[in-house]
Amino acid sequence: MIKRIISLLLVVVLILAALPFSAVAVTDDVSNVRFLAAVDPPAVGSIPISNRAELAAINNNLSGKYHLTNDIDLSDGSWVPVGSIGVGGGFGLHEFKGLFDGQGYVIHNLTIRGDGNVFAGLFGAATRDAIIRNVGLEAVDIDVSNNGGSGFPTNIGGGSYNNTYGSTAGGIAGYGGNISNCYVTGSISTSAASNLSGPLGHRTAISGGISGYGGLISNCFFVGSLSSSTQGNGAYSYAGGISGFIETNSYYGDGSVSNCYSVANISLSTTASYSMFDTASAGGICGFSGGNATVRNSYWSIDSVQSVNGAALATSDKKGLGSGVGQATALTSEQMRQQSSFSGWDFINVWTYRSGVNNGYPVLGVFFPESYTIVATAGAGGTVTGSGTFNQGATVTLQATPNTGFKFDGWYQGNTSVSTNATLTFNATADRTLEARFSLLPGAPTFDNPHSGWAREELERAFIEDLVPPLLRAPDVDLRAPITREEFAGVVVLTYQNLSGIIVPAPPVDSNPFTDTRDIYVRMAHSIGIMVGTSATQFDPNT
């Protein structure tokens, strides 16, 4: 006769050969989404925006507070900028004046094309007090023009605008705004024509990576291409990697750029013959910086192309500021991949680097936060879920589940007890490895009696793997005794389920063909054809 203990040990060997055991980390599948970094929560009363229609509706209340709740794709049509100047006459009537917080989300595929565009961008025009922050624009495609008329933005404080100043575009804003923690990638082109024959009026085409004209711009970057083209007398072209044109004016005040960088290929062309300013001016940071406007602590790629009227400039002729003064430092592509190149920048709370992202150039932490690996392991007697990679501040929830006959004892980090709750929730602030520990419930077999103590470890393993049927779980069971047919049915069914992963359904009692046993494992073994009775109605369970 086969002993009970031999049956169980054979089963353990079989299972171990098929399914090696270890206390392994369980890593959940974390989808490739952008998690929020440690940004401030939306302002009180802020209106959530989740789609194109809600984004466009900002035009209905230009003084409101708004925040994004997810990325938005604008590839389904040309974008109409939020806010404008001169519609209905004068300044201060139709610019965006409120708060827009991207919350670390990105707007994709913004496209603006066509003639008659004065100020183009996500925002057409914004006041000095309008706050635009924490939003990224990827794959921008702006190609706008405005031909005919006269005028030049040096007298912007004077009132009537009447679509006479040419075409000005920036990724975030065509005009103005207090812009911070933003980035733009893509292509921005402007063009304008003038038929003037004298210097009394001037037509401009201005392209900027972040803002076309003016603005208070900090902690932003642009990667892409810029083009500005004008034709005719009194026509001027400006382009800058961050801002095309910043100056001092009576309406807007002093413009500024700080802690920004660009990697921008810039192309200018013009046929202007009169000179109020330089007729074509390109800069890695600003095309023109005048008045009391300030540019400081900003960097641009000297490896990028700058060309005027079709001729590429020599490296020695490239500029960070096309005209004007300020602090715009040239860096090679390799230098831009080194944190030490960006003197005075905050690489703890604002900027960071991410391997394989943005060609190795710096990125803003609000879009690419620190991530941490949380590993949960299960000791003998249970399972765990919830491991994975989480961004700074994200909520982590670990769950421990004991196996049958076991209880959860607690979560441990090393030998330090962390929690006695099976559900552990915390915010990710560092890499962590936590172990869920389990122990046998009172009354569970310990297999340390004189009859089976020599194989205690293997027998407890069989119990952990749920291979010991209830009939053999009594603490005082003598595992040296021969195993019965009824007991063996339990061992066979549990082994089948463990190896195959198939849970055998319990047949109804009234379908049981045997009159001498109603044991559930006997019925299950018979239903799948792995055991039969000694006759049509007898099973002989105790033999």
Short mmCIF file of N, CA and C in Angstrom, two decimals, residues 76 117 198 277 283 295 365 410 459 519:
data_model
loop_
_atom_site.label_atom_id
_atom_site.label_comp_id
_atom_site.label_asym_id
_atom_site.label_seq_id
_atom_site.Cartn_x
_atom_site.Cartn_y
_atom_site.Cartn_z
N ASP A 76 -7.73 67.05 -35.84
CA ASP A 76 -8.96 66.96 -36.63
C ASP A 76 -9.35 68.29 -37.28
N ASN A 117 -3.93 86.02 -40.80
CA ASN A 117 -3.68 85.76 -39.38
C ASN A 117 -2.72 86.81 -38.83
N GLY A 198 7.68 103.90 -48.98
CA GLY A 198 8.45 104.77 -48.09
C GLY A 198 8.49 104.22 -46.69
N PHE A 277 14.62 99.13 -38.03
CA PHE A 277 15.44 98.18 -37.29
C PHE A 277 16.15 97.34 -38.34
N GLY A 283 17.73 84.94 -34.12
CA GLY A 283 18.49 84.61 -32.92
C GLY A 283 18.04 83.30 -32.31
N VAL A 295 16.93 89.57 -21.31
CA VAL A 295 17.17 88.17 -21.67
C VAL A 295 18.32 87.71 -20.79
N GLY A 365 10.56 68.85 -15.54
CA GLY A 365 10.13 67.78 -14.65
C GLY A 365 8.63 67.62 -14.55
N GLY A 410 1.91 40.83 8.14
CA GLY A 410 2.30 42.22 7.99
C GLY A 410 3.22 42.46 6.82
N LEU A 459 6.29 18.79 3.29
CA LEU A 459 4.85 18.67 3.53
C LEU A 459 4.21 20.04 3.69
N ASP A 519 -18.04 12.36 -0.98
CA ASP A 519 -16.89 13.24 -0.93
C ASP A 519 -16.79 14.05 -2.24
#
